[in-house]
Amino acid sequence: ILDAKQQIKPLHDIAFVKSSGSLIATAGGGHRSDLCVCIWDTLLPAAMGLRHAFRCHVDAAATSIVYIPERDVLVSAGSKGKLHAFDLKMMRKGAMVEDAHTGRIDTVAYDAKADLLATAGIDGHIRLWTPDLKLTPLHKFAHVCEARSLSRHPGNPKMFTHFAITKLHFYGGNLYACTAQGTVILFGERELWIV
């Protein structure tokens, strides 16, 4: 359906946008900030499918995206802790949050019922935001998971610990968080409504 390898490598996430079912958004990149977040039409031939590219996540990659249908807004999270909002009606950028997280944001999720946007990543924090073009911060669940996992880069012999929340998912009014340590943490509806 889509051959984005000429434009964006690697692809990190995908989201269906609009109600047509043929438009998708991709998050990826790293070397070209003009192609980190792209809108594609899957009904067109692969060579002509790119409909729009947003310039964002300069010198980084877009790691996760989510579409908010009620507002026709796309939100992307990046490898350097930034959040970007895009107005898909006007195909323009909205807010950019420079320090949404310390380090890479691995996951972003949206709950229509609660009207909440949640982000998380390597810093171990979960942050809640308004799901609009302003991306107003609402709450921070600090250090949700402990620094127990060890990583070692082949070029760096030193060991270091890191926090990581790998996936967020809203379901039934609750927020579920998967961690690098292999646990799933539940935030109940009451905890989320405190915000």
PDB file of C-alpha atoms in Angstrom:
ATOM      1  CA  ILE A   1       0.000   0.000   0.000  1.00  0.00           C
ATOM      2  CA  LEU A   2       2.738   2.426   0.933  1.00  0.00           C
ATOM      3  CA  ASP A   3       6.415   2.627   0.152  1.00  0.00           C
ATOM      4  CA  ALA A   4       7.863   5.225   2.483  1.00  0.00           C
ATOM      5  CA  LYS A   5      11.410   3.871   2.575  1.00  0.00           C
ATOM      6  CA  GLN A   6      12.610   6.520   0.137  1.00  0.00           C
ATOM      7  CA  GLN A   7      11.373   9.274   2.434  1.00  0.00           C
ATOM      8  CA  ILE A   8      11.460   8.040   6.038  1.00  0.00           C
ATOM      9  CA  LYS A   9      13.649   5.405   7.631  1.00  0.00           C
ATOM     10  CA  PRO A  10      12.835   3.768   9.947  1.00  0.00           C
ATOM     11  CA  LEU A  11       9.089   4.025  10.493  1.00  0.00           C
ATOM     12  CA  HIS A  12       8.209   3.961  14.205  1.00  0.00           C
ATOM     13  CA  ASP A  13       4.425   4.370  14.292  1.00  0.00           C
ATOM     14  CA  ILE A  14       1.301   4.678  12.169  1.00  0.00           C
ATOM     15  CA  ALA A  15      -2.160   6.149  12.746  1.00  0.00           C
ATOM     16  CA  PHE A  16      -5.297   6.192  10.638  1.00  0.00           C
ATOM     17  CA  VAL A  17      -6.555   9.745  10.141  1.00  0.00           C
ATOM     18  CA  LYS A  18      -9.926  11.124   9.116  1.00  0.00           C
ATOM     19  CA  SER A  19     -12.873   8.813   8.652  1.00  0.00           C
ATOM     20  CA  SER A  20     -12.095   7.878   5.048  1.00  0.00           C
ATOM     21  CA  GLY A  21      -9.849   4.982   6.015  1.00  0.00           C
ATOM     22  CA  SER A  22      -7.457   5.736   3.169  1.00  0.00           C
ATOM     23  CA  LEU A  23      -5.402   8.438   4.907  1.00  0.00           C
ATOM     24  CA  ILE A  24      -2.661   7.397   7.293  1.00  0.00           C
ATOM     25  CA  ALA A  25      -0.008   9.270   9.214  1.00  0.00           C
ATOM     26  CA  THR A  26       3.484   7.875   9.773  1.00  0.00           C
ATOM     27  CA  ALA A  27       6.136   8.761  12.329  1.00  0.00           C
ATOM     28  CA  GLY A  28       9.779   8.066  11.717  1.00  0.00           C
ATOM     29  CA  GLY A  29      12.899   9.552  10.308  1.00  0.00           C
ATOM     30  CA  GLY A  30      16.027  10.790  11.909  1.00  0.00           C
ATOM     31  CA  HIS A  31      18.110  12.301   9.154  1.00  0.00           C
ATOM     32  CA  ARG A  32      15.426  14.479   7.492  1.00  0.00           C
ATOM     33  CA  SER A  33      13.266  16.532   9.843  1.00  0.00           C
ATOM     34  CA  ASP A  34      10.987  17.534   6.940  1.00  0.00           C
ATOM     35  CA  LEU A  35       9.774  13.943   6.662  1.00  0.00           C
ATOM     36  CA  CYS A  36       9.389  12.855  10.305  1.00  0.00           C
ATOM     37  CA  VAL A  37       5.582  13.110  10.259  1.00  0.00           C
ATOM     38  CA  CYS A  38       3.825  12.465   6.957  1.00  0.00           C
ATOM     39  CA  ILE A  39       0.239  12.110   5.742  1.00  0.00           C
ATOM     40  CA  TRP A  40      -0.296   9.493   3.037  1.00  0.00           C
ATOM     41  CA  ASP A  41      -3.218   8.549   0.799  1.00  0.00           C
ATOM     42  CA  THR A  42      -3.183   4.778   0.405  1.00  0.00           C
ATOM     43  CA  LEU A  43      -5.572   4.859  -2.581  1.00  0.00           C
ATOM     44  CA  LEU A  44      -2.969   6.602  -4.724  1.00  0.00           C
ATOM     45  CA  PRO A  45      -0.022   4.837  -6.351  1.00  0.00           C
ATOM     46  CA  ALA A  46       2.881   4.460  -3.923  1.00  0.00           C
ATOM     47  CA  ALA A  47       5.031   7.025  -5.737  1.00  0.00           C
ATOM     48  CA  MET A  48       2.295   9.688  -5.469  1.00  0.00           C
ATOM     49  CA  GLY A  49       0.843   8.802  -2.044  1.00  0.00           C
ATOM     50  CA  LEU A  50       2.616  11.457   0.048  1.00  0.00           C
ATOM     51  CA  ARG A  51       0.007  14.182   0.650  1.00  0.00           C
ATOM     52  CA  HIS A  52       1.768  16.312   3.274  1.00  0.00           C
ATOM     53  CA  ALA A  53       4.951  16.330   5.363  1.00  0.00           C
ATOM     54  CA  PHE A  54       5.347  18.334   8.556  1.00  0.00           C
ATOM     55  CA  ARG A  55       8.731  19.783   9.485  1.00  0.00           C
ATOM     56  CA  CYS A  56       9.294  18.814  13.106  1.00  0.00           C
ATOM     57  CA  HIS A  57      11.598  16.910  15.469  1.00  0.00           C
ATOM     58  CA  VAL A  58      14.689  18.599  14.022  1.00  0.00           C
ATOM     59  CA  ASP A  59      17.791  16.401  14.410  1.00  0.00           C
ATOM     60  CA  ALA A  60      15.651  13.649  15.886  1.00  0.00           C
ATOM     61  CA  ALA A  61      12.909  11.220  14.941  1.00  0.00           C
ATOM     62  CA  ALA A  62       9.186  11.064  15.496  1.00  0.00           C
ATOM     63  CA  THR A  63       8.723   7.960  17.633  1.00  0.00           C
ATOM     64  CA  SER A  64       4.964   7.843  18.232  1.00  0.00           C
ATOM     65  CA  ILE A  65       1.796   9.493  16.894  1.00  0.00           C
ATOM     66  CA  VAL A  66      -1.884   9.594  17.731  1.00  0.00           C
ATOM     67  CA  TYR A  67      -4.890  11.029  15.900  1.00  0.00           C
ATOM     68  CA  ILE A  68      -7.630  12.921  17.776  1.00  0.00           C
ATOM     69  CA  PRO A  69     -10.682  12.692  15.496  1.00  0.00           C
ATOM     70  CA  GLU A  70     -12.938  15.054  17.461  1.00  0.00           C
ATOM     71  CA  ARG A  71     -10.533  17.925  16.806  1.00  0.00           C
ATOM     72  CA  ASP A  72      -8.865  16.667  13.616  1.00  0.00           C
ATOM     73  CA  VAL A  73      -5.517  16.970  15.398  1.00  0.00           C
ATOM     74  CA  LEU A  74      -2.449  14.767  15.067  1.00  0.00           C
ATOM     75  CA  VAL A  75       0.099  14.657  17.907  1.00  0.00           C
ATOM     76  CA  SER A  76       3.630  13.355  17.458  1.00  0.00           C
ATOM     77  CA  ALA A  77       6.200  12.523  20.106  1.00  0.00           C
ATOM     78  CA  GLY A  78       9.921  12.486  19.492  1.00  0.00           C
ATOM     79  CA  SER A  79      13.221  10.901  20.361  1.00  0.00           C
ATOM     80  CA  LYS A  80      14.415  14.075  22.112  1.00  0.00           C
ATOM     81  CA  GLY A  81      11.413  14.481  24.405  1.00  0.00           C
ATOM     82  CA  LYS A  82       9.396  16.920  22.289  1.00  0.00           C
ATOM     83  CA  LEU A  83       5.685  16.925  21.474  1.00  0.00           C
ATOM     84  CA  HIS A  84       4.170  18.503  18.366  1.00  0.00           C
ATOM     85  CA  ALA A  85       0.504  19.107  17.518  1.00  0.00           C
ATOM     86  CA  PHE A  86      -0.779  19.473  13.948  1.00  0.00           C
ATOM     87  CA  ASP A  87      -4.060  20.859  12.682  1.00  0.00           C
ATOM     88  CA  LEU A  88      -5.115  18.514   9.892  1.00  0.00           C
ATOM     89  CA  LYS A  89      -7.946  20.781   8.712  1.00  0.00           C
ATOM     90  CA  MET A  90      -5.495  23.539   7.802  1.00  0.00           C
ATOM     91  CA  MET A  91      -2.393  21.305   7.491  1.00  0.00           C
ATOM     92  CA  ARG A  92      -0.400  23.521   9.835  1.00  0.00           C
ATOM     93  CA  LYS A  93       1.589  23.117  13.037  1.00  0.00           C
ATOM     94  CA  GLY A  94       0.087  23.876  16.423  1.00  0.00           C
ATOM     95  CA  ALA A  95       1.981  23.839  19.709  1.00  0.00           C
ATOM     96  CA  MET A  96       5.409  22.385  20.267  1.00  0.00           C
ATOM     97  CA  VAL A  97       6.386  21.351  23.799  1.00  0.00           C
ATOM     98  CA  GLU A  98      10.169  21.452  24.056  1.00  0.00           C
ATOM     99  CA  ASP A  99      10.624  19.524  27.307  1.00  0.00           C
ATOM    100  CA  ALA A 100       7.614  17.223  27.465  1.00  0.00           C
ATOM    101  CA  HIS A 101       9.919  14.442  28.737  1.00  0.00           C
ATOM    102  CA  THR A 102      13.593  13.985  29.522  1.00  0.00           C
ATOM    103  CA  GLY A 103      14.739  11.839  26.633  1.00  0.00           C
ATOM    104  CA  ARG A 104      12.845   9.750  24.120  1.00  0.00           C
ATOM    105  CA  ILE A 105       9.058   9.539  24.228  1.00  0.00           C
ATOM    106  CA  ASP A 106       8.112   5.978  23.324  1.00  0.00           C
ATOM    107  CA  THR A 107       4.334   6.103  23.432  1.00  0.00           C
ATOM    108  CA  VAL A 108       1.376   8.450  23.189  1.00  0.00           C
ATOM    109  CA  ALA A 109      -2.268   7.500  23.759  1.00  0.00           C
ATOM    110  CA  TYR A 110      -5.636   9.254  23.581  1.00  0.00           C
ATOM    111  CA  ASP A 111      -8.879   8.600  25.452  1.00  0.00           C
ATOM    112  CA  ALA A 112     -11.959  10.196  23.873  1.00  0.00           C
ATOM    113  CA  LYS A 113     -14.196   9.491  26.870  1.00  0.00           C
ATOM    114  CA  ALA A 114     -11.934  11.261  29.363  1.00  0.00           C
ATOM    115  CA  ASP A 115     -10.629  13.706  26.731  1.00  0.00           C
ATOM    116  CA  LEU A 116      -7.033  13.058  27.795  1.00  0.00           C
ATOM    117  CA  LEU A 117      -3.740  12.627  26.014  1.00  0.00           C
ATOM    118  CA  ALA A 118      -1.014  10.617  27.765  1.00  0.00           C
ATOM    119  CA  THR A 119       2.703  10.364  26.963  1.00  0.00           C
ATOM    120  CA  ALA A 120       5.514   8.268  28.410  1.00  0.00           C
ATOM    121  CA  GLY A 121       9.011   7.187  27.606  1.00  0.00           C
ATOM    122  CA  ILE A 122      12.475   6.440  28.783  1.00  0.00           C
ATOM    123  CA  ASP A 123      12.334   8.835  31.766  1.00  0.00           C
ATOM    124  CA  GLY A 124       9.736   6.679  33.535  1.00  0.00           C
ATOM    125  CA  HIS A 125       7.160   9.473  33.837  1.00  0.00           C
ATOM    126  CA  ILE A 126       3.610   9.510  32.513  1.00  0.00           C
ATOM    127  CA  ARG A 127       2.290  12.935  31.587  1.00  0.00           C
ATOM    128  CA  LEU A 128      -1.291  13.928  30.862  1.00  0.00           C
ATOM    129  CA  TRP A 129      -2.138  16.721  28.406  1.00  0.00           C
ATOM    130  CA  THR A 130      -5.086  18.446  26.799  1.00  0.00           C
ATOM    131  CA  PRO A 131      -5.658  16.719  23.441  1.00  0.00           C
ATOM    132  CA  ASP A 132      -5.720  19.891  21.352  1.00  0.00           C
ATOM    133  CA  LEU A 133      -3.441  22.223  19.419  1.00  0.00           C
ATOM    134  CA  LYS A 134      -2.179  23.822  22.670  1.00  0.00           C
ATOM    135  CA  LEU A 135      -1.000  20.626  24.454  1.00  0.00           C
ATOM    136  CA  THR A 136      -1.490  22.088  27.931  1.00  0.00           C
ATOM    137  CA  PRO A 137       0.103  19.918  30.664  1.00  0.00           C
ATOM    138  CA  LEU A 138      -2.431  18.597  33.197  1.00  0.00           C
ATOM    139  CA  HIS A 139      -0.594  16.144  35.454  1.00  0.00           C
ATOM    140  CA  LYS A 140       2.633  14.202  35.856  1.00  0.00           C
ATOM    141  CA  PHE A 141       2.888  10.729  37.372  1.00  0.00           C
ATOM    142  CA  ALA A 142       6.593  10.843  38.269  1.00  0.00           C
ATOM    143  CA  HIS A 143       8.882   7.797  38.293  1.00  0.00           C
ATOM    144  CA  VAL A 144       6.146   5.287  37.541  1.00  0.00           C
ATOM    145  CA  CYS A 145       8.674   2.518  37.033  1.00  0.00           C
ATOM    146  CA  GLU A 146      11.958   2.053  38.848  1.00  0.00           C
ATOM    147  CA  ALA A 147      15.384   2.060  37.221  1.00  0.00           C
ATOM    148  CA  ARG A 148      16.027  -1.671  37.249  1.00  0.00           C
ATOM    149  CA  SER A 149      16.813  -2.487  33.655  1.00  0.00           C
ATOM    150  CA  LEU A 150      20.400  -2.382  32.435  1.00  0.00           C
ATOM    151  CA  SER A 151      21.534  -1.343  28.985  1.00  0.00           C
ATOM    152  CA  ARG A 152      24.900  -1.430  27.342  1.00  0.00           C
ATOM    153  CA  HIS A 153      25.760  -0.002  23.984  1.00  0.00           C
ATOM    154  CA  PRO A 154      28.461  -2.021  22.164  1.00  0.00           C
ATOM    155  CA  GLY A 155      30.548   1.130  21.717  1.00  0.00           C
ATOM    156  CA  ASN A 156      30.241   2.076  25.404  1.00  0.00           C
ATOM    157  CA  PRO A 157      31.542  -0.469  27.914  1.00  0.00           C
ATOM    158  CA  LYS A 158      29.889   1.315  30.856  1.00  0.00           C
ATOM    159  CA  MET A 159      26.610  -0.036  32.136  1.00  0.00           C
ATOM    160  CA  PHE A 160      23.783   2.372  32.851  1.00  0.00           C
ATOM    161  CA  THR A 161      20.271   2.075  34.152  1.00  0.00           C
ATOM    162  CA  HIS A 162      17.217   3.563  32.538  1.00  0.00           C
ATOM    163  CA  PHE A 163      13.536   3.950  33.117  1.00  0.00           C
ATOM    164  CA  ALA A 164      11.198   3.007  30.343  1.00  0.00           C
ATOM    165  CA  ILE A 165       7.496   2.919  29.735  1.00  0.00           C
ATOM    166  CA  THR A 166       7.104   1.213  26.406  1.00  0.00           C
ATOM    167  CA  LYS A 167       3.357   1.440  25.763  1.00  0.00           C
ATOM    168  CA  LEU A 168       0.279   3.290  27.048  1.00  0.00           C
ATOM    169  CA  HIS A 169      -3.287   2.252  26.363  1.00  0.00           C
ATOM    170  CA  PHE A 170      -6.633   3.643  27.508  1.00  0.00           C
ATOM    171  CA  TYR A 171      -9.442   1.138  27.988  1.00  0.00           C
ATOM    172  CA  GLY A 172     -12.674   1.333  29.958  1.00  0.00           C
ATOM    173  CA  GLY A 173     -11.744   4.622  31.613  1.00  0.00           C
ATOM    174  CA  ASN A 174      -8.418   3.228  32.852  1.00  0.00           C
ATOM    175  CA  LEU A 175      -4.871   3.868  31.685  1.00  0.00           C
ATOM    176  CA  TYR A 176      -2.549   0.875  31.306  1.00  0.00           C
ATOM    177  CA  ALA A 177       1.227   1.305  31.158  1.00  0.00           C
ATOM    178  CA  CYS A 178       3.678  -1.394  30.034  1.00  0.00           C
ATOM    179  CA  THR A 179       7.209  -1.080  31.390  1.00  0.00           C
ATOM    180  CA  ALA A 180      10.624  -2.259  30.249  1.00  0.00           C
ATOM    181  CA  GLN A 181      10.779  -4.313  33.456  1.00  0.00           C
ATOM    182  CA  GLY A 182       7.924  -6.492  32.218  1.00  0.00           C
ATOM    183  CA  THR A 183       5.119  -5.092  34.350  1.00  0.00           C
ATOM    184  CA  VAL A 184       1.757  -3.574  33.520  1.00  0.00           C
ATOM    185  CA  ILE A 185       0.629  -0.710  35.742  1.00  0.00           C
ATOM    186  CA  LEU A 186      -3.019   0.309  36.004  1.00  0.00           C
ATOM    187  CA  PHE A 187      -4.190   3.860  36.670  1.00  0.00           C
ATOM    188  CA  GLY A 188      -7.855   3.708  37.580  1.00  0.00           C
ATOM    189  CA  GLU A 189     -10.534   6.118  36.499  1.00  0.00           C
ATOM    190  CA  ARG A 190     -10.427   7.866  39.900  1.00  0.00           C
ATOM    191  CA  GLU A 191      -6.697   8.567  39.598  1.00  0.00           C
ATOM    192  CA  LEU A 192      -7.174  10.023  36.131  1.00  0.00           C
ATOM    193  CA  TRP A 193     -10.156  12.172  37.148  1.00  0.00           C
ATOM    194  CA  ILE A 194      -8.059  13.848  39.866  1.00  0.00           C
ATOM    195  CA  VAL A 195      -6.641  15.800  36.988  1.00  0.00           C
TER     196      VAL A 195
END
